[in-house]
Amino acid sequence: MRTGSLPPGSVVRAPGRANLIGEHTDHTDGLVLPVAIDRTVRLTVEVSGGDRIRLTSAQAPGVVDVAADGSEVPADGWGRYVAAVAAELTGLGRDPVGLTGALDSDLPQGCGLSSSAALEVVVGTALCLAAGFGLEPLQLAAACRRAEHRAVGVPSGIMDQAASILGRRGQAVLLDCGTLEHRTVPLPADHALLLIDSGVRRQLETSGYAERSRELAAALPVLGGRRPLEVDPAELDDLLADVDAVPARRLRHVVTENARVGRVVAALEAGDLVTVGRCFAEGHASLRDDYEVSIPELDGLVDLAGEAGATAARMTGGGFGGAIVALVPVDRADDVAAEVVDGARARWPQREVVAHRCSAVDGAGLLT
Ligand code: ADP
Ligand code: MG
């Protein structure tokens, strides 16, 4: 059995992510533009010499103790992610090298910053290092994505895991979810990233997403096999003329959203933040009116951020709750955050609205 290099005291880290734009585009092989953020899951870890994976977490009770080949699946809890990642890597040929470690995280859970993907990626990275098992970044991302499905039955896209692995300091990651082609896109150095959590948890997520997907699928045949990203929004009126109103709106969102990703990338590269702001506003309106996944709290947070001086703001993540993302001039970032949070608390006293000021960081790896 092969053992790799993971000396005692090694620390592996994996960041969470925020999606700048490209929402509900991944399931139809479209474009997304996530950022790996400086909120991370860290794992202090060493090779144990046995064939068990034993982990604790500062954020969760108990000890996870599973077979290093992932063959034992806990009935519930965060150990399911650990076992599922191990099982996926075993399927790819990783030797069942055990490890012992302690997790710690400053990435809030359940508010759409993808703590589950960061957990999968940190465990996957450590398991690969422990066994001297080399995988291409996107192979690891795909294994972690399958692990999420295996662990909790959520058939999500590859964006979250890919962002946690491919992220670069000061950059966003443009990813084509169909071809998996990707490249980095510079973020404005004089702007900070604000993520403002509405405090509303995504209760409708599973049923709501499935319903949207079904409605979208009903409209897709009019594309004659083209991906939505291959369609010019100017074609939509003709294409959708005979499509029922609801499926038509779902497809309108996906086609225009792919186009907006392209426009945001071009604008970021040209330093044209006015256009970025306009695209974010259009993207939010499209999620609210055409895809219908926003909620009043997210609409309100976007308005408050604009009034407080954000350059660009929109809801981020799947919707039905979660957070907004805003680009804000660095020297105004703390003031804008405070103003939005105060305004939101005045409107919704029962909500725990929290602002996270973030920056773009490198993807997962070993801390030296
Ligand atoms: P999100 O990915 O949006 O944060 P999820 O519900 O998909 O929300 O994932 C949250 C789950 O991930 C938690 O319930 C827990 O099982 C697991 N998790 C995330 N971070 C940690 C951590 N630091 N320690 C243990 N489990 C974690
Ligand atoms: Mg998750």
mmCIF file of C-alpha atoms and ligand atoms in Angstrom:
data_model
loop_
_atom_site.group_PDB
_atom_site.id
_atom_site.type_symbol
_atom_site.label_atom_id
_atom_site.label_comp_id
_atom_site.label_asym_id
_atom_site.label_seq_id
_atom_site.Cartn_x
_atom_site.Cartn_y
_atom_site.Cartn_z
ATOM 1 C CA MET A 1 0.000 0.000 0.000
ATOM 2 C CA ARG A 2 1.268 3.429 -0.948
ATOM 3 C CA THR A 3 1.588 6.182 1.666
ATOM 4 C CA GLY A 4 2.114 9.799 0.755
ATOM 5 C CA SER A 5 3.460 12.822 2.542
ATOM 6 C CA LEU A 6 1.337 14.182 5.347
ATOM 7 C CA PRO A 7 3.660 14.733 8.326
ATOM 8 C CA PRO A 8 2.162 15.311 11.801
ATOM 9 C CA GLY A 9 0.860 18.855 12.134
ATOM 10 C CA SER A 10 0.005 19.199 8.447
ATOM 11 C CA VAL A 11 -2.876 21.583 7.788
ATOM 12 C CA VAL A 12 -5.042 21.255 4.687
ATOM 13 C CA ARG A 13 -7.497 24.030 3.855
ATOM 14 C CA ALA A 14 -10.446 24.355 1.483
ATOM 15 C CA PRO A 15 -12.357 27.621 0.913
ATOM 16 C CA GLY A 16 -16.069 28.237 0.607
ATOM 17 C CA ARG A 17 -17.384 29.991 -2.470
ATOM 18 C CA ALA A 18 -19.689 32.737 -3.593
ATOM 19 C CA ASN A 19 -21.149 32.818 -7.086
ATOM 20 C CA LEU A 20 -20.765 36.268 -8.673
ATOM 21 C CA ILE A 21 -23.199 35.528 -11.498
ATOM 22 C CA GLY A 22 -24.483 32.530 -13.472
ATOM 23 C CA GLU A 23 -27.341 31.267 -11.302
ATOM 24 C CA HIS A 24 -29.351 28.158 -12.249
ATOM 25 C CA THR A 25 -27.237 27.791 -15.385
ATOM 26 C CA ASP A 26 -25.146 24.774 -14.316
ATOM 27 C CA HIS A 27 -27.782 22.060 -14.824
ATOM 28 C CA THR A 28 -28.051 22.952 -18.498
ATOM 29 C CA ASP A 29 -24.274 22.990 -19.007
ATOM 30 C CA GLY A 30 -23.985 26.745 -18.797
ATOM 31 C CA LEU A 31 -21.559 29.353 -17.462
ATOM 32 C CA VAL A 32 -20.883 30.233 -13.812
ATOM 33 C CA LEU A 33 -18.500 32.755 -12.249
ATOM 34 C CA PRO A 34 -17.708 31.748 -8.656
ATOM 35 C CA VAL A 35 -15.061 33.091 -6.296
ATOM 36 C CA ALA A 36 -13.234 31.052 -3.631
ATOM 37 C CA ILE A 37 -13.556 33.142 -0.468
ATOM 38 C CA ASP A 38 -11.357 33.626 2.580
ATOM 39 C CA ARG A 39 -13.709 31.587 4.769
ATOM 40 C CA THR A 40 -12.305 28.104 4.922
ATOM 41 C CA VAL A 41 -12.561 24.661 6.424
ATOM 42 C CA ARG A 42 -9.163 23.586 7.807
ATOM 43 C CA LEU A 43 -8.052 20.093 8.711
ATOM 44 C CA THR A 44 -5.057 19.464 10.953
ATOM 45 C CA VAL A 45 -4.188 15.926 10.019
ATOM 46 C CA GLU A 46 -1.665 13.092 10.006
ATOM 47 C CA VAL A 47 -1.447 9.606 8.528
ATOM 48 C CA SER A 48 -2.604 7.225 11.256
ATOM 49 C CA GLY A 49 -0.920 4.005 10.220
ATOM 50 C CA GLY A 50 -4.219 2.087 10.243
ATOM 51 C CA ASP A 51 -7.146 1.805 7.876
ATOM 52 C CA ARG A 52 -9.537 4.117 9.708
ATOM 53 C CA ILE A 53 -10.411 7.759 9.170
ATOM 54 C CA ARG A 54 -10.903 9.426 12.561
ATOM 55 C CA LEU A 55 -11.946 13.058 12.581
ATOM 56 C CA THR A 56 -13.299 15.567 15.060
ATOM 57 C CA SER A 57 -14.811 18.955 14.233
ATOM 58 C CA ALA A 58 -14.874 22.113 16.323
ATOM 59 C CA GLN A 59 -18.250 22.851 14.706
ATOM 60 C CA ALA A 60 -19.961 19.501 15.231
ATOM 61 C CA PRO A 61 -20.291 17.017 18.055
ATOM 62 C CA GLY A 62 -18.816 13.525 18.167
ATOM 63 C CA VAL A 63 -15.996 11.670 16.482
ATOM 64 C CA VAL A 64 -16.311 10.402 12.953
ATOM 65 C CA ASP A 65 -14.658 6.977 12.700
ATOM 66 C CA VAL A 66 -15.119 5.273 9.332
ATOM 67 C CA ALA A 67 -13.256 2.750 7.185
ATOM 68 C CA ALA A 68 -10.610 4.418 5.008
ATOM 69 C CA ASP A 69 -12.108 2.813 1.898
ATOM 70 C CA GLY A 70 -15.456 4.500 2.587
ATOM 71 C CA SER A 71 -17.287 1.175 2.869
ATOM 72 C CA GLU A 72 -19.047 2.137 6.121
ATOM 73 C CA VAL A 73 -21.650 4.837 5.657
ATOM 74 C CA PRO A 74 -22.942 6.572 8.804
ATOM 75 C CA ALA A 75 -26.724 6.891 8.968
ATOM 76 C CA ASP A 76 -26.609 10.641 9.524
ATOM 77 C CA GLY A 77 -24.398 13.598 10.421
ATOM 78 C CA TRP A 78 -21.290 15.044 8.792
ATOM 79 C CA GLY A 79 -19.526 11.654 8.774
ATOM 80 C CA ARG A 80 -21.624 10.849 5.696
ATOM 81 C CA TYR A 81 -19.637 13.389 3.671
ATOM 82 C CA VAL A 82 -16.345 11.940 4.938
ATOM 83 C CA ALA A 83 -17.272 8.344 4.112
ATOM 84 C CA ALA A 84 -18.720 9.333 0.744
ATOM 85 C CA VAL A 85 -15.533 11.148 -0.309
ATOM 86 C CA ALA A 86 -13.459 8.144 0.779
ATOM 87 C CA ALA A 87 -15.732 5.806 -1.196
ATOM 88 C CA GLU A 88 -15.487 7.938 -4.356
ATOM 89 C CA LEU A 89 -11.687 8.070 -4.122
ATOM 90 C CA THR A 90 -11.524 4.307 -3.538
ATOM 91 C CA GLY A 91 -13.527 3.916 -6.731
ATOM 92 C CA LEU A 92 -10.829 5.894 -8.552
ATOM 93 C CA GLY A 93 -8.035 3.693 -7.141
ATOM 94 C CA ARG A 94 -6.870 5.395 -3.947
ATOM 95 C CA ASP A 95 -5.307 2.958 -1.430
ATOM 96 C CA PRO A 96 -7.247 2.867 1.879
ATOM 97 C CA VAL A 97 -4.659 4.824 3.896
ATOM 98 C CA GLY A 98 -6.156 5.968 7.211
ATOM 99 C CA LEU A 99 -5.747 9.334 8.861
ATOM 100 C CA THR A 100 -6.500 11.170 12.082
ATOM 101 C CA GLY A 101 -7.428 14.813 12.143
ATOM 102 C CA ALA A 102 -9.298 17.771 13.587
ATOM 103 C CA LEU A 103 -11.512 20.092 11.548
ATOM 104 C CA ASP A 104 -12.067 23.758 12.252
ATOM 105 C CA SER A 105 -13.908 26.303 10.141
ATOM 106 C CA ASP A 106 -14.847 29.970 9.910
ATOM 107 C CA LEU A 107 -17.241 29.225 7.053
ATOM 108 C CA PRO A 108 -20.861 29.557 8.178
ATOM 109 C CA GLN A 109 -22.959 26.479 7.464
ATOM 110 C CA GLY A 110 -26.219 26.409 5.569
ATOM 111 C CA CYS A 111 -26.228 29.977 4.215
ATOM 112 C CA GLY A 112 -25.161 29.189 0.670
ATOM 113 C CA LEU A 113 -21.377 29.571 0.939
ATOM 114 C CA SER A 114 -20.962 25.845 0.358
ATOM 115 C CA SER A 115 -19.504 24.590 3.605
ATOM 116 C CA SER A 116 -20.463 21.074 2.510
ATOM 117 C CA ALA A 117 -18.330 21.344 -0.636
ATOM 118 C CA ALA A 118 -15.427 22.797 1.371
ATOM 119 C CA LEU A 119 -15.725 19.875 3.802
ATOM 120 C CA GLU A 120 -15.674 17.366 0.936
ATOM 121 C CA VAL A 121 -12.735 19.078 -0.723
ATOM 122 C CA VAL A 122 -10.640 19.370 2.443
ATOM 123 C CA VAL A 123 -11.211 15.693 3.235
ATOM 124 C CA GLY A 124 -10.609 14.660 -0.373
ATOM 125 C CA THR A 125 -7.387 16.668 -0.593
ATOM 126 C CA ALA A 126 -6.090 15.171 2.671
ATOM 127 C CA LEU A 127 -7.013 11.628 1.622
ATOM 128 C CA CYS A 128 -5.156 12.076 -1.684
ATOM 129 C CA LEU A 129 -2.076 13.487 0.052
ATOM 130 C CA ALA A 130 -2.137 10.714 2.688
ATOM 131 C CA ALA A 131 -2.063 8.027 0.006
ATOM 132 C CA GLY A 132 0.213 9.809 -2.473
ATOM 133 C CA PHE A 133 -2.721 9.646 -4.871
ATOM 134 C CA GLY A 134 -2.621 12.236 -7.628
ATOM 135 C CA LEU A 135 -5.798 13.546 -9.268
ATOM 136 C CA GLU A 136 -6.352 16.403 -11.695
ATOM 137 C CA PRO A 137 -8.167 19.316 -10.010
ATOM 138 C CA LEU A 138 -11.409 18.708 -11.897
ATOM 139 C CA GLN A 139 -11.266 14.951 -11.246
ATOM 140 C CA LEU A 140 -11.129 15.711 -7.532
ATOM 141 C CA ALA A 141 -13.970 18.232 -7.920
ATOM 142 C CA ALA A 142 -16.090 15.656 -9.754
ATOM 143 C CA ALA A 143 -15.379 12.999 -7.093
ATOM 144 C CA CYS A 144 -16.414 15.438 -4.333
ATOM 145 C CA ARG A 145 -19.545 16.376 -6.254
ATOM 146 C CA ARG A 146 -20.512 12.704 -6.563
ATOM 147 C CA ALA A 147 -19.757 12.353 -2.838
ATOM 148 C CA GLU A 148 -22.298 15.094 -2.048
ATOM 149 C CA HIS A 149 -24.912 13.160 -4.000
ATOM 150 C CA ARG A 150 -23.894 9.883 -2.329
ATOM 151 C CA ALA A 151 -23.879 11.435 1.165
ATOM 152 C CA VAL A 152 -27.072 13.457 1.219
ATOM 153 C CA GLY A 153 -28.779 12.765 -2.103
ATOM 154 C CA VAL A 154 -28.338 16.299 -3.422
ATOM 155 C CA PRO A 155 -27.571 16.117 -7.165
ATOM 156 C CA SER A 156 -25.885 19.524 -7.329
ATOM 157 C CA GLY A 157 -23.723 20.884 -10.130
ATOM 158 C CA ILE A 158 -19.932 20.846 -10.057
ATOM 159 C CA MET A 159 -19.536 24.588 -9.393
ATOM 160 C CA ASP A 160 -19.099 24.509 -5.611
ATOM 161 C CA GLN A 161 -16.372 21.882 -5.511
ATOM 162 C CA ALA A 162 -14.636 23.276 -8.614
ATOM 163 C CA ALA A 163 -14.538 26.779 -7.110
ATOM 164 C CA SER A 164 -13.089 25.484 -3.841
ATOM 165 C CA ILE A 165 -10.298 23.782 -5.809
ATOM 166 C CA LEU A 166 -9.683 26.154 -8.752
ATOM 167 C CA GLY A 167 -9.984 29.504 -6.917
ATOM 168 C CA ARG A 168 -7.211 32.096 -7.287
ATOM 169 C CA ARG A 169 -6.306 35.059 -5.127
ATOM 170 C CA GLY A 170 -7.912 38.244 -6.442
ATOM 171 C CA GLN A 171 -9.703 36.357 -9.243
ATOM 172 C CA ALA A 172 -13.046 34.796 -10.056
ATOM 173 C CA VAL A 173 -13.268 31.481 -11.927
ATOM 174 C CA LEU A 174 -15.186 31.356 -15.209
ATOM 175 C CA LEU A 175 -16.354 27.759 -15.627
ATOM 176 C CA ASP A 176 -18.262 26.191 -18.500
ATOM 177 C CA CYS A 177 -20.233 23.468 -16.719
ATOM 178 C CA GLY A 178 -20.665 21.557 -19.979
ATOM 179 C CA THR A 179 -17.105 21.330 -21.283
ATOM 180 C CA LEU A 180 -15.470 22.043 -17.882
ATOM 181 C CA GLU A 181 -13.225 24.589 -19.602
ATOM 182 C CA HIS A 182 -12.242 27.252 -17.102
ATOM 183 C CA ARG A 183 -10.117 30.334 -16.665
ATOM 184 C CA THR A 184 -9.622 33.069 -14.120
ATOM 185 C CA VAL A 185 -11.043 36.586 -14.400
ATOM 186 C CA PRO A 186 -9.551 39.516 -12.438
ATOM 187 C CA LEU A 187 -11.629 41.183 -9.748
ATOM 188 C CA PRO A 188 -11.305 44.944 -9.204
ATOM 189 C CA ALA A 189 -8.552 45.464 -6.607
ATOM 190 C CA ASP A 190 -10.304 48.544 -5.224
ATOM 191 C CA HIS A 191 -13.490 46.613 -4.427
ATOM 192 C CA ALA A 192 -14.402 44.264 -1.596
ATOM 193 C CA LEU A 193 -16.846 41.410 -1.771
ATOM 194 C CA LEU A 194 -19.748 41.578 0.672
ATOM 195 C CA LEU A 195 -21.949 38.582 1.352
ATOM 196 C CA ILE A 196 -25.033 39.479 3.312
ATOM 197 C CA ASP A 197 -26.955 36.555 4.744
ATOM 198 C CA SER A 198 -30.707 37.180 4.916
ATOM 199 C CA GLY A 199 -31.017 34.768 7.831
ATOM 200 C CA VAL A 200 -33.727 32.935 5.867
ATOM 201 C CA ARG A 201 -32.839 29.270 5.465
ATOM 202 C CA ARG A 202 -33.635 27.572 2.191
ATOM 203 C CA GLN A 203 -36.674 25.552 3.258
ATOM 204 C CA LEU A 204 -38.207 25.083 -0.170
ATOM 205 C CA GLU A 205 -34.907 24.200 -1.765
ATOM 206 C CA THR A 206 -35.454 20.601 -2.749
ATOM 207 C CA SER A 207 -39.045 20.819 -3.973
ATOM 208 C CA GLY A 208 -38.600 24.302 -5.449
ATOM 209 C CA TYR A 209 -35.509 23.415 -7.484
ATOM 210 C CA ALA A 210 -37.044 20.223 -8.839
ATOM 211 C CA GLU A 211 -40.139 22.129 -9.941
ATOM 212 C CA ARG A 212 -38.055 24.828 -11.684
ATOM 213 C CA SER A 213 -36.006 22.147 -13.456
ATOM 214 C CA ARG A 214 -39.156 20.405 -14.715
ATOM 215 C CA GLU A 215 -40.607 23.686 -15.966
ATOM 216 C CA LEU A 216 -37.345 24.581 -17.690
ATOM 217 C CA ALA A 217 -37.138 21.112 -19.270
ATOM 218 C CA ALA A 218 -40.559 21.663 -20.849
ATOM 219 C CA ALA A 219 -39.149 24.609 -22.841
ATOM 220 C CA LEU A 220 -35.758 23.168 -23.792
ATOM 221 C CA PRO A 221 -36.939 21.277 -26.936
ATOM 222 C CA VAL A 222 -37.336 24.610 -28.785
ATOM 223 C CA LEU A 223 -33.532 24.911 -28.732
ATOM 224 C CA GLY A 224 -33.234 21.868 -30.991
ATOM 225 C CA GLY A 225 -30.336 20.433 -29.035
ATOM 226 C CA ARG A 226 -28.395 23.661 -28.567
ATOM 227 C CA ARG A 227 -27.198 24.543 -25.085
ATOM 228 C CA PRO A 228 -28.903 27.675 -23.651
ATOM 229 C CA LEU A 229 -25.516 29.425 -23.718
ATOM 230 C CA GLU A 230 -25.427 28.992 -27.488
ATOM 231 C CA VAL A 231 -28.636 30.985 -27.894
ATOM 232 C CA ASP A 232 -28.624 34.743 -28.502
ATOM 233 C CA PRO A 233 -31.188 36.430 -26.192
ATOM 234 C CA ALA A 234 -32.421 38.309 -29.290
ATOM 235 C CA GLU A 235 -33.779 34.982 -30.596
ATOM 236 C CA LEU A 236 -35.934 34.390 -27.529
ATOM 237 C CA ASP A 237 -39.142 36.112 -28.611
ATOM 238 C CA ASP A 238 -39.327 33.964 -31.758
ATOM 239 C CA LEU A 239 -38.225 30.764 -30.038
ATOM 240 C CA LEU A 240 -40.695 31.133 -27.188
ATOM 241 C CA ALA A 241 -43.709 32.254 -29.231
ATOM 242 C CA ASP A 242 -45.556 28.936 -28.809
ATOM 243 C CA VAL A 243 -44.197 27.931 -25.398
ATOM 244 C CA ASP A 244 -46.394 28.114 -22.269
ATOM 245 C CA ALA A 245 -45.775 31.177 -20.141
ATOM 246 C CA VAL A 246 -44.074 29.525 -17.155
ATOM 247 C CA PRO A 247 -41.585 27.299 -19.058
ATOM 248 C CA ALA A 248 -40.912 30.287 -21.343
ATOM 249 C CA ARG A 249 -39.934 32.459 -18.382
ATOM 250 C CA ARG A 250 -37.644 29.731 -16.979
ATOM 251 C CA LEU A 251 -35.794 29.418 -20.283
ATOM 252 C CA ARG A 252 -35.649 33.183 -20.730
ATOM 253 C CA HIS A 253 -33.817 33.402 -17.418
ATOM 254 C CA VAL A 254 -31.289 30.705 -18.297
ATOM 255 C CA VAL A 255 -30.500 32.117 -21.752
ATOM 256 C CA THR A 256 -30.177 35.716 -20.570
ATOM 257 C CA GLU A 257 -28.193 34.647 -17.487
ATOM 258 C CA ASN A 258 -25.576 32.858 -19.600
ATOM 259 C CA ALA A 259 -25.287 36.005 -21.699
ATOM 260 C CA ARG A 260 -24.883 38.098 -18.544
ATOM 261 C CA VAL A 261 -21.981 35.932 -17.380
ATOM 262 C CA GLY A 262 -20.226 36.719 -20.650
ATOM 263 C CA ARG A 263 -20.998 40.436 -20.291
ATOM 264 C CA VAL A 264 -19.762 40.531 -16.682
ATOM 265 C CA VAL A 265 -16.516 38.774 -17.640
ATOM 266 C CA ALA A 266 -15.899 41.248 -20.475
ATOM 267 C CA ALA A 267 -16.753 44.185 -18.218
ATOM 268 C CA LEU A 268 -14.457 42.984 -15.404
ATOM 269 C CA GLU A 269 -11.651 42.566 -17.912
ATOM 270 C CA ALA A 270 -12.284 46.090 -19.220
ATOM 271 C CA GLY A 271 -12.579 47.586 -15.714
ATOM 272 C CA ASP A 272 -16.145 48.680 -16.556
ATOM 273 C CA LEU A 273 -17.895 48.345 -13.214
ATOM 274 C CA VAL A 274 -20.951 50.289 -14.327
ATOM 275 C CA THR A 275 -21.784 47.439 -16.694
ATOM 276 C CA VAL A 276 -21.077 44.885 -13.951
ATOM 277 C CA GLY A 277 -23.593 46.731 -11.753
ATOM 278 C CA ARG A 278 -26.181 46.782 -14.527
ATOM 279 C CA CYS A 279 -25.734 43.051 -15.205
ATOM 280 C CA PHE A 280 -26.094 42.221 -11.503
ATOM 281 C CA ALA A 281 -29.326 44.259 -11.373
ATOM 282 C CA GLU A 282 -30.691 42.544 -14.488
ATOM 283 C CA GLY A 283 -29.621 39.153 -13.137
ATOM 284 C CA HIS A 284 -31.432 39.740 -9.868
ATOM 285 C CA ALA A 285 -34.595 40.876 -11.655
ATOM 286 C CA SER A 286 -34.428 37.786 -13.869
ATOM 287 C CA LEU A 287 -34.151 35.448 -10.868
ATOM 288 C CA ARG A 288 -37.045 37.292 -9.223
ATOM 289 C CA ASP A 289 -39.402 37.598 -12.196
ATOM 290 C CA ASP A 290 -38.454 34.870 -14.702
ATOM 291 C CA TYR A 291 -36.970 32.069 -12.608
ATOM 292 C CA GLU A 292 -38.999 33.085 -9.520
ATOM 293 C CA VAL A 293 -36.582 31.953 -6.811
ATOM 294 C CA SER A 294 -36.074 35.223 -4.931
ATOM 295 C CA ILE A 295 -37.848 36.204 -1.719
ATOM 296 C CA PRO A 296 -38.770 39.681 -0.390
ATOM 297 C CA GLU A 297 -35.816 39.674 2.015
ATOM 298 C CA LEU A 298 -33.299 39.137 -0.807
ATOM 299 C CA ASP A 299 -35.003 41.795 -2.967
ATOM 300 C CA GLY A 300 -34.855 44.181 -0.003
ATOM 301 C CA LEU A 301 -31.181 43.488 0.722
ATOM 302 C CA VAL A 302 -30.272 44.204 -2.916
ATOM 303 C CA ASP A 303 -32.165 47.528 -2.748
ATOM 304 C CA LEU A 304 -30.519 48.451 0.553
ATOM 305 C CA ALA A 305 -27.057 47.626 -0.808
ATOM 306 C CA GLY A 306 -27.657 49.839 -3.856
ATOM 307 C CA GLU A 307 -28.901 52.711 -1.680
ATOM 308 C CA ALA A 308 -25.863 52.342 0.598
ATOM 309 C CA GLY A 309 -23.429 52.658 -2.312
ATOM 310 C CA ALA A 310 -22.677 49.154 -3.579
ATOM 311 C CA THR A 311 -21.361 49.128 -7.158
ATOM 312 C CA ALA A 312 -23.181 45.856 -7.902
ATOM 313 C CA ALA A 313 -25.562 43.651 -5.910
ATOM 314 C CA ARG A 314 -27.712 40.581 -6.557
ATOM 315 C CA MET A 315 -28.979 37.478 -4.798
ATOM 316 C CA THR A 316 -26.490 34.607 -4.953
ATOM 317 C CA GLY A 317 -27.067 30.877 -4.694
ATOM 318 C CA GLY A 318 -30.177 28.908 -5.519
ATOM 319 C CA GLY A 319 -32.658 31.238 -3.852
ATOM 320 C CA PHE A 320 -35.660 30.700 -1.509
ATOM 321 C CA GLY A 321 -33.366 32.178 1.171
ATOM 322 C CA GLY A 322 -29.620 32.536 1.589
ATOM 323 C CA ALA A 323 -27.546 35.596 0.812
ATOM 324 C CA ILE A 324 -26.855 38.462 -1.571
ATOM 325 C CA VAL A 325 -23.429 39.235 -3.036
ATOM 326 C CA ALA A 326 -22.250 42.811 -3.545
ATOM 327 C CA LEU A 327 -19.148 44.501 -4.918
ATOM 328 C CA VAL A 328 -18.372 47.551 -2.813
ATOM 329 C CA PRO A 329 -15.526 50.106 -2.943
ATOM 330 C CA VAL A 330 -12.956 48.950 -0.374
ATOM 331 C CA ASP A 331 -12.943 52.209 1.566
ATOM 332 C CA ARG A 332 -16.760 52.090 1.927
ATOM 333 C CA ALA A 333 -17.168 48.362 2.531
ATOM 334 C CA ASP A 334 -17.608 48.403 6.313
ATOM 335 C CA ASP A 335 -19.983 51.378 6.177
ATOM 336 C CA VAL A 336 -22.106 49.789 3.450
ATOM 337 C CA ALA A 337 -22.225 46.510 5.385
ATOM 338 C CA ALA A 338 -23.338 48.292 8.559
ATOM 339 C CA GLU A 339 -25.944 50.364 6.720
ATOM 340 C CA VAL A 340 -27.469 47.342 4.994
ATOM 341 C CA VAL A 341 -27.551 45.288 8.184
ATOM 342 C CA ASP A 342 -29.143 48.166 10.160
ATOM 343 C CA GLY A 343 -31.720 48.753 7.438
ATOM 344 C CA ALA A 344 -32.535 45.064 7.208
ATOM 345 C CA ARG A 345 -32.884 44.622 10.957
ATOM 346 C CA ALA A 346 -35.277 47.579 11.060
ATOM 347 C CA ARG A 347 -37.406 45.946 8.342
ATOM 348 C CA TRP A 348 -37.223 42.349 9.557
ATOM 349 C CA PRO A 349 -36.440 42.403 13.300
ATOM 350 C CA GLN A 350 -36.936 38.628 13.499
ATOM 351 C CA ARG A 351 -34.180 37.883 10.928
ATOM 352 C CA GLU A 352 -30.536 37.413 11.824
ATOM 353 C CA VAL A 353 -29.002 39.407 8.984
ATOM 354 C CA VAL A 354 -25.198 39.099 8.957
ATOM 355 C CA ALA A 355 -22.633 40.677 6.615
ATOM 356 C CA HIS A 356 -19.417 38.850 5.724
ATOM 357 C CA ARG A 357 -16.660 40.931 4.138
ATOM 358 C CA CYS A 358 -14.654 38.558 1.945
ATOM 359 C CA SER A 359 -11.817 38.451 -0.525
ATOM 360 C CA ALA A 360 -10.924 35.988 -3.280
ATOM 361 C CA VAL A 361 -8.333 33.392 -2.292
ATOM 362 C CA ASP A 362 -6.472 30.421 -3.726
ATOM 363 C CA GLY A 363 -8.192 27.058 -3.922
ATOM 364 C CA ALA A 364 -7.669 24.103 -1.607
ATOM 365 C CA GLY A 365 -4.257 22.843 -0.640
ATOM 366 C CA LEU A 366 -1.689 22.155 2.017
ATOM 367 C CA LEU A 367 -0.700 25.099 4.201
ATOM 368 C CA THR A 368 3.050 25.274 4.546
HETATM 369 P P1 ADP B 1 -23.907 24.827 2.821
HETATM 370 O O1 ADP B 1 -23.092 23.918 1.958
HETATM 371 O O2 ADP B 1 -24.685 25.825 2.061
HETATM 372 O O3 ADP B 1 -23.113 25.467 3.908
HETATM 373 P P2 ADP B 1 -25.217 22.347 3.452
HETATM 374 O O4 ADP B 1 -26.469 22.041 4.182
HETATM 375 O O5 ADP B 1 -25.072 21.854 2.065
HETATM 376 O O6 ADP B 1 -25.007 23.938 3.544
HETATM 377 O O7 ADP B 1 -23.973 21.768 4.251
HETATM 378 C C1 ADP B 1 -23.860 21.932 5.657
HETATM 379 C C2 ADP B 1 -23.445 20.620 6.268
HETATM 380 O O8 ADP B 1 -22.044 20.379 5.991
HETATM 381 C C3 ADP B 1 -23.549 20.619 7.770
HETATM 382 O O9 ADP B 1 -24.831 20.229 8.202
HETATM 383 C C4 ADP B 1 -22.488 19.577 8.161
HETATM 384 O O10 ADP B 1 -23.003 18.275 8.015
HETATM 385 C C5 ADP B 1 -21.417 19.774 7.088
HETATM 386 N N1 ADP B 1 -20.344 20.662 7.559
HETATM 387 C C6 ADP B 1 -19.976 21.850 7.057
HETATM 388 N N2 ADP B 1 -18.939 22.392 7.738
HETATM 389 C C7 ADP B 1 -18.613 21.500 8.705
HETATM 390 C C8 ADP B 1 -17.633 21.475 9.751
HETATM 391 N N3 ADP B 1 -16.769 22.477 9.934
HETATM 392 N N4 ADP B 1 -17.606 20.380 10.553
HETATM 393 C C9 ADP B 1 -18.484 19.375 10.379
HETATM 394 N N5 ADP B 1 -19.427 19.353 9.431
HETATM 395 C C10 ADP B 1 -19.514 20.400 8.597
HETATM 396 MG MG MG B 2 -23.877 22.604 0.511
#
